[in-house]
Amino acid sequence: MTTKTVIAAHSRLDARRRAFLDAASIVFLEKGYANATLGDIIEKSGGSRQTLYALFGGKQGLFEAIIAERNAEIFRPLRADDLHNRPPEDVLVEIGTRFLHRVLTPEALGAFRLVLAEGPAMKELSERFWVVGPGRTVTAFAGYLEELADRGALRLQDASLAARQFQGMLLGNFQIDCMLGVRELPSPGEVETFVKSAVARFLDGCRAR
Amino acid sequence: MTTKTVIAAHSRLDARRRAFLDAASIVFLEKGYANATLGDIIEKSGGSRQTLYALFGGKQGLFEAIIAERNAEIFRPLRADDLHNRPPEDVLVEIGTRFLHRVLTPEALGAFRLVLAEGPAMKELSERFWVVGPGRTVTAFAGYLEELADRGALRLQDASLAARQFQGMLLGNFQIDCMLGVRELPSPGEVETFVKSAVARFLDGCRAR
DNA sequence: AAATAACTGTACTGTACCGTACAGTACTTA
DNA sequence: TAAGTACTGTACGGTACAGTACAGTTATTT
């Protein structure tokens, strides 16, 4: 078996894989895990049942694969190289805005809801989700706040606590309201206003006395 | 049919109703809507399938009934009469603590998760949930903040915005982490520390400049 | 062109479970 | 105690769907 064979084989399998993942992503997000049927997914993907089982082992395997992928996409690190020597206000506003724009999309909210719904039944799934998701971002915030505190730009007793408060403030009711479907997604303008206000209040709160 | 008859009949039906609600509550919270079976619930309740259908009309009717009940319980108004002329710090800390203790229970988190999970499939359920739940509490916070602003105790551009930030800060990652099951419920001490810190930061943030 | 790998399509099995029907049993009231 | 009400238990219909078996078809390599 030559290298060429392997590559060709891989690219063919990978194309099928992609088709399944894309189809499953749509169907699961639309109907939820339990109400999504493999028939729906197979039809939409253009593939066959047999191949699905060969690639993912079954419904749950497919589900976990799409959650992992969505997750990597949604929570991939926020680039912040361009913000190096800017004042904390600017940095937090900028990062906060990017964060919210990432999280407040139909796909991200849908993925979150799926994990919440199936969480009790798939424990390690929610753990993996948390580690690369909310856990990672809050750690990143905490790191930056710690740095500010070390430089004396802020007074903090507990950077991790502050980071959790900050992240909560940002997500605030946006996430809940949007997941519940009681409001549409905020416009970029609304996000910006909200973040600026939150950052100002937060930083002033950290500087008082 | 005399009054006595009616009362007696009611109390009998009500006892059955209770048994079903209690059982369903446990089973739904444990397994999620889709994975909970009526068989489980009937067995646990000690009642019969027939009576379940007579009382609730089916699975969804039962589900909505338990969500409504849980909701009324979890989000019943927080009494605050005792806090009348206390300083804002004390009031917010006290109310915030009570709020968190209400929301951070297995039952409340479970109900929340169920509604989030089934939300898209049951639209008006999530709306009703929001109105008496998160919506009501954020409105209450906004009202109080507005009052403080009118008295000049605080400077606020937008009380509703501030209330959403405050509520988000409180729930912060507690709610997410606990719903995902990646941490245990916080101890009363941890809640208190967290709320005090959040309130201090928030109020200082509202007073700066 | 032969051989093999990568699929597709259909059909089937088995099971789980919602909802209904019905016949029977306990409790309540008069 | 008779009449009615409030149930229970079992059994069954119907359906939906995950997973498997297998025979056939198209691409890829040599």
PDB file of C-alpha atoms in Angstrom, chain A residues 11-152:
ATOM      1  CA  SER A  11      -9.636  12.176   0.990  1.00  0.00           C
ATOM      2  CA  ARG A  12     -12.542  10.085  -0.139  1.00  0.00           C
ATOM      3  CA  LEU A  13     -13.425   9.019   3.361  1.00  0.00           C
ATOM      4  CA  ASP A  14     -12.947  12.545   4.538  1.00  0.00           C
ATOM      5  CA  ALA A  15     -15.370  13.886   1.992  1.00  0.00           C
ATOM      6  CA  ARG A  16     -18.012  11.453   3.227  1.00  0.00           C
ATOM      7  CA  ARG A  17     -17.146  12.321   6.766  1.00  0.00           C
ATOM      8  CA  ARG A  18     -17.666  15.988   6.068  1.00  0.00           C
ATOM      9  CA  ALA A  19     -20.980  15.401   4.379  1.00  0.00           C
ATOM     10  CA  PHE A  20     -22.224  13.450   7.401  1.00  0.00           C
ATOM     11  CA  LEU A  21     -20.950  16.002   9.857  1.00  0.00           C
ATOM     12  CA  ASP A  22     -22.551  18.882   7.997  1.00  0.00           C
ATOM     13  CA  ALA A  23     -25.862  17.128   7.674  1.00  0.00           C
ATOM     14  CA  ALA A  24     -25.853  15.922  11.264  1.00  0.00           C
ATOM     15  CA  SER A  25     -24.983  19.359  12.492  1.00  0.00           C
ATOM     16  CA  ILE A  26     -28.034  20.833  10.846  1.00  0.00           C
ATOM     17  CA  VAL A  27     -30.410  18.082  11.848  1.00  0.00           C
ATOM     18  CA  PHE A  28     -29.286  17.801  15.478  1.00  0.00           C
ATOM     19  CA  LEU A  29     -29.379  21.546  16.012  1.00  0.00           C
ATOM     20  CA  GLU A  30     -32.819  21.722  14.507  1.00  0.00           C
ATOM     21  CA  LYS A  31     -34.473  18.777  16.198  1.00  0.00           C
ATOM     22  CA  GLY A  32     -32.385  17.931  19.231  1.00  0.00           C
ATOM     23  CA  TYR A  33     -30.627  14.652  19.814  1.00  0.00           C
ATOM     24  CA  ALA A  34     -33.577  12.418  20.553  1.00  0.00           C
ATOM     25  CA  ASN A  35     -35.824  13.707  17.798  1.00  0.00           C
ATOM     26  CA  ALA A  36     -33.198  13.622  15.124  1.00  0.00           C
ATOM     27  CA  THR A  37     -33.270  10.385  13.158  1.00  0.00           C
ATOM     28  CA  LEU A  38     -30.428   8.786  11.297  1.00  0.00           C
ATOM     29  CA  GLY A  39     -32.737   8.621   8.324  1.00  0.00           C
ATOM     30  CA  ASP A  40     -32.939  12.423   8.206  1.00  0.00           C
ATOM     31  CA  ILE A  41     -29.200  12.733   8.429  1.00  0.00           C
ATOM     32  CA  ILE A  42     -28.412  10.055   5.877  1.00  0.00           C
ATOM     33  CA  GLU A  43     -30.838  11.547   3.397  1.00  0.00           C
ATOM     34  CA  LYS A  44     -29.498  15.044   3.835  1.00  0.00           C
ATOM     35  CA  SER A  45     -25.896  13.886   3.616  1.00  0.00           C
ATOM     36  CA  GLY A  46     -26.354  11.919   0.413  1.00  0.00           C
ATOM     37  CA  GLY A  47     -24.464   9.031   1.992  1.00  0.00           C
ATOM     38  CA  SER A  48     -25.600   5.650   3.144  1.00  0.00           C
ATOM     39  CA  ARG A  49     -26.451   4.127   6.454  1.00  0.00           C
ATOM     40  CA  GLN A  50     -23.693   1.604   6.094  1.00  0.00           C
ATOM     41  CA  THR A  51     -20.998   4.223   5.699  1.00  0.00           C
ATOM     42  CA  LEU A  52     -22.295   6.214   8.607  1.00  0.00           C
ATOM     43  CA  TYR A  53     -21.853   3.218  10.851  1.00  0.00           C
ATOM     44  CA  ALA A  54     -18.407   2.542   9.412  1.00  0.00           C
ATOM     45  CA  LEU A  55     -17.268   6.091  10.161  1.00  0.00           C
ATOM     46  CA  PHE A  56     -18.949   6.963  13.434  1.00  0.00           C
ATOM     47  CA  GLY A  57     -20.153   3.742  14.936  1.00  0.00           C
ATOM     48  CA  GLY A  58     -23.680   4.983  15.438  1.00  0.00           C
ATOM     49  CA  LYS A  59     -25.834   7.887  16.507  1.00  0.00           C
ATOM     50  CA  GLN A  60     -23.938   8.809  19.631  1.00  0.00           C
ATOM     51  CA  GLY A  61     -20.569   8.647  17.919  1.00  0.00           C
ATOM     52  CA  LEU A  62     -21.779  10.994  15.263  1.00  0.00           C
ATOM     53  CA  PHE A  63     -23.208  13.341  17.867  1.00  0.00           C
ATOM     54  CA  GLU A  64     -20.016  13.506  19.850  1.00  0.00           C
ATOM     55  CA  ALA A  65     -18.037  14.119  16.703  1.00  0.00           C
ATOM     56  CA  ILE A  66     -20.115  17.131  15.739  1.00  0.00           C
ATOM     57  CA  ILE A  67     -20.065  18.589  19.227  1.00  0.00           C
ATOM     58  CA  ALA A  68     -16.293  18.281  19.338  1.00  0.00           C
ATOM     59  CA  GLU A  69     -15.985  20.010  16.010  1.00  0.00           C
ATOM     60  CA  ARG A  70     -18.404  22.831  16.796  1.00  0.00           C
ATOM     61  CA  ASN A  71     -16.647  23.340  20.056  1.00  0.00           C
ATOM     62  CA  ALA A  72     -13.227  23.649  18.527  1.00  0.00           C
ATOM     63  CA  GLU A  73     -14.678  26.172  16.138  1.00  0.00           C
ATOM     64  CA  ILE A  74     -16.613  28.260  18.634  1.00  0.00           C
ATOM     65  CA  PHE A  75     -14.000  28.373  21.331  1.00  0.00           C
ATOM     66  CA  ARG A  76     -10.861  28.497  19.267  1.00  0.00           C
ATOM     67  CA  PRO A  77      -8.547  30.964  20.960  1.00  0.00           C
ATOM     68  CA  LEU A  78      -9.414  34.609  20.531  1.00  0.00           C
ATOM     69  CA  ARG A  79      -6.490  36.285  18.872  1.00  0.00           C
ATOM     70  CA  ALA A  80      -5.353  39.314  20.788  1.00  0.00           C
ATOM     71  CA  ASP A  81      -1.888  40.005  19.427  1.00  0.00           C
ATOM     72  CA  ASP A  82      -3.013  43.334  18.059  1.00  0.00           C
ATOM     73  CA  LEU A  83      -3.993  44.505  21.523  1.00  0.00           C
ATOM     74  CA  HIS A  84      -0.634  44.361  23.130  1.00  0.00           C
ATOM     75  CA  ASN A  85       0.032  47.709  24.644  1.00  0.00           C
ATOM     76  CA  ARG A  86      -3.437  49.124  24.662  1.00  0.00           C
ATOM     77  CA  PRO A  87      -5.186  50.314  27.809  1.00  0.00           C
ATOM     78  CA  PRO A  88      -7.219  47.723  29.725  1.00  0.00           C
ATOM     79  CA  GLU A  89     -10.502  49.333  28.712  1.00  0.00           C
ATOM     80  CA  ASP A  90      -9.777  48.821  25.068  1.00  0.00           C
ATOM     81  CA  VAL A  91      -8.492  45.325  25.524  1.00  0.00           C
ATOM     82  CA  LEU A  92     -11.457  44.133  27.555  1.00  0.00           C
ATOM     83  CA  VAL A  93     -13.981  45.817  25.300  1.00  0.00           C
ATOM     84  CA  GLU A  94     -12.383  44.339  22.238  1.00  0.00           C
ATOM     85  CA  ILE A  95     -12.001  40.835  23.609  1.00  0.00           C
ATOM     86  CA  GLY A  96     -15.418  40.936  25.203  1.00  0.00           C
ATOM     87  CA  THR A  97     -17.020  41.944  21.944  1.00  0.00           C
ATOM     88  CA  ARG A  98     -15.273  39.211  20.023  1.00  0.00           C
ATOM     89  CA  PHE A  99     -16.271  36.732  22.667  1.00  0.00           C
ATOM     90  CA  LEU A 100     -19.932  37.673  22.532  1.00  0.00           C
ATOM     91  CA  HIS A 101     -20.031  37.625  18.770  1.00  0.00           C
ATOM     92  CA  ARG A 102     -18.661  34.116  18.847  1.00  0.00           C
ATOM     93  CA  VAL A 103     -21.040  32.848  21.439  1.00  0.00           C
ATOM     94  CA  LEU A 104     -24.192  34.586  20.267  1.00  0.00           C
ATOM     95  CA  THR A 105     -24.701  32.747  17.011  1.00  0.00           C
ATOM     96  CA  PRO A 106     -27.411  30.215  16.280  1.00  0.00           C
ATOM     97  CA  GLU A 107     -24.781  27.493  15.941  1.00  0.00           C
ATOM     98  CA  ALA A 108     -23.043  28.221  19.224  1.00  0.00           C
ATOM     99  CA  LEU A 109     -26.280  28.562  21.148  1.00  0.00           C
ATOM    100  CA  GLY A 110     -27.582  25.402  19.558  1.00  0.00           C
ATOM    101  CA  ALA A 111     -24.473  23.448  20.470  1.00  0.00           C
ATOM    102  CA  PHE A 112     -24.684  24.716  23.997  1.00  0.00           C
ATOM    103  CA  ARG A 113     -28.284  23.665  24.273  1.00  0.00           C
ATOM    104  CA  LEU A 114     -27.553  20.224  22.918  1.00  0.00           C
ATOM    105  CA  VAL A 115     -24.808  19.662  25.447  1.00  0.00           C
ATOM    106  CA  LEU A 116     -27.004  20.865  28.277  1.00  0.00           C
ATOM    107  CA  ALA A 117     -29.832  18.632  27.200  1.00  0.00           C
ATOM    108  CA  GLU A 118     -27.746  15.490  26.843  1.00  0.00           C
ATOM    109  CA  GLY A 119     -25.333  16.340  29.614  1.00  0.00           C
ATOM    110  CA  PRO A 120     -26.739  14.088  32.298  1.00  0.00           C
ATOM    111  CA  ALA A 121     -26.724  11.161  29.885  1.00  0.00           C
ATOM    112  CA  MET A 122     -23.232  11.838  28.571  1.00  0.00           C
ATOM    113  CA  LYS A 123     -21.146  13.022  31.437  1.00  0.00           C
ATOM    114  CA  GLU A 124     -17.690  13.163  29.884  1.00  0.00           C
ATOM    115  CA  LEU A 125     -19.124  15.023  26.938  1.00  0.00           C
ATOM    116  CA  SER A 126     -20.121  17.943  29.123  1.00  0.00           C
ATOM    117  CA  GLU A 127     -16.782  17.841  30.843  1.00  0.00           C
ATOM    118  CA  ARG A 128     -14.844  18.027  27.614  1.00  0.00           C
ATOM    119  CA  PHE A 129     -17.175  20.779  26.491  1.00  0.00           C
ATOM    120  CA  TRP A 130     -16.537  22.803  29.582  1.00  0.00           C
ATOM    121  CA  VAL A 131     -12.779  22.436  29.487  1.00  0.00           C
ATOM    122  CA  VAL A 132     -12.313  23.768  26.001  1.00  0.00           C
ATOM    123  CA  GLY A 133     -15.328  26.063  26.248  1.00  0.00           C
ATOM    124  CA  PRO A 134     -16.450  28.259  29.115  1.00  0.00           C
ATOM    125  CA  GLY A 135     -13.616  27.000  31.264  1.00  0.00           C
ATOM    126  CA  ARG A 136     -10.971  28.065  28.829  1.00  0.00           C
ATOM    127  CA  THR A 137     -12.322  31.555  28.279  1.00  0.00           C
ATOM    128  CA  VAL A 138     -12.751  32.290  31.943  1.00  0.00           C
ATOM    129  CA  THR A 139      -9.193  31.144  32.562  1.00  0.00           C
ATOM    130  CA  ALA A 140      -7.964  33.448  29.836  1.00  0.00           C
ATOM    131  CA  PHE A 141      -9.806  36.392  31.365  1.00  0.00           C
ATOM    132  CA  ALA A 142      -8.404  35.530  34.764  1.00  0.00           C
ATOM    133  CA  GLY A 143      -4.886  35.449  33.343  1.00  0.00           C
ATOM    134  CA  TYR A 144      -5.206  38.883  31.862  1.00  0.00           C
ATOM    135  CA  LEU A 145      -6.735  40.353  34.996  1.00  0.00           C
ATOM    136  CA  GLU A 146      -3.955  38.853  37.071  1.00  0.00           C
ATOM    137  CA  GLU A 147      -1.437  40.480  34.813  1.00  0.00           C
ATOM    138  CA  LEU A 148      -3.139  43.835  35.249  1.00  0.00           C
ATOM    139  CA  ALA A 149      -3.153  43.362  38.979  1.00  0.00           C
ATOM    140  CA  ASP A 150       0.558  42.556  38.977  1.00  0.00           C
ATOM    141  CA  ARG A 151       1.264  45.705  37.034  1.00  0.00           C
ATOM    142  CA  GLY A 152      -0.732  47.619  39.614  1.00  0.00           C
TER     143      GLY A 152
END
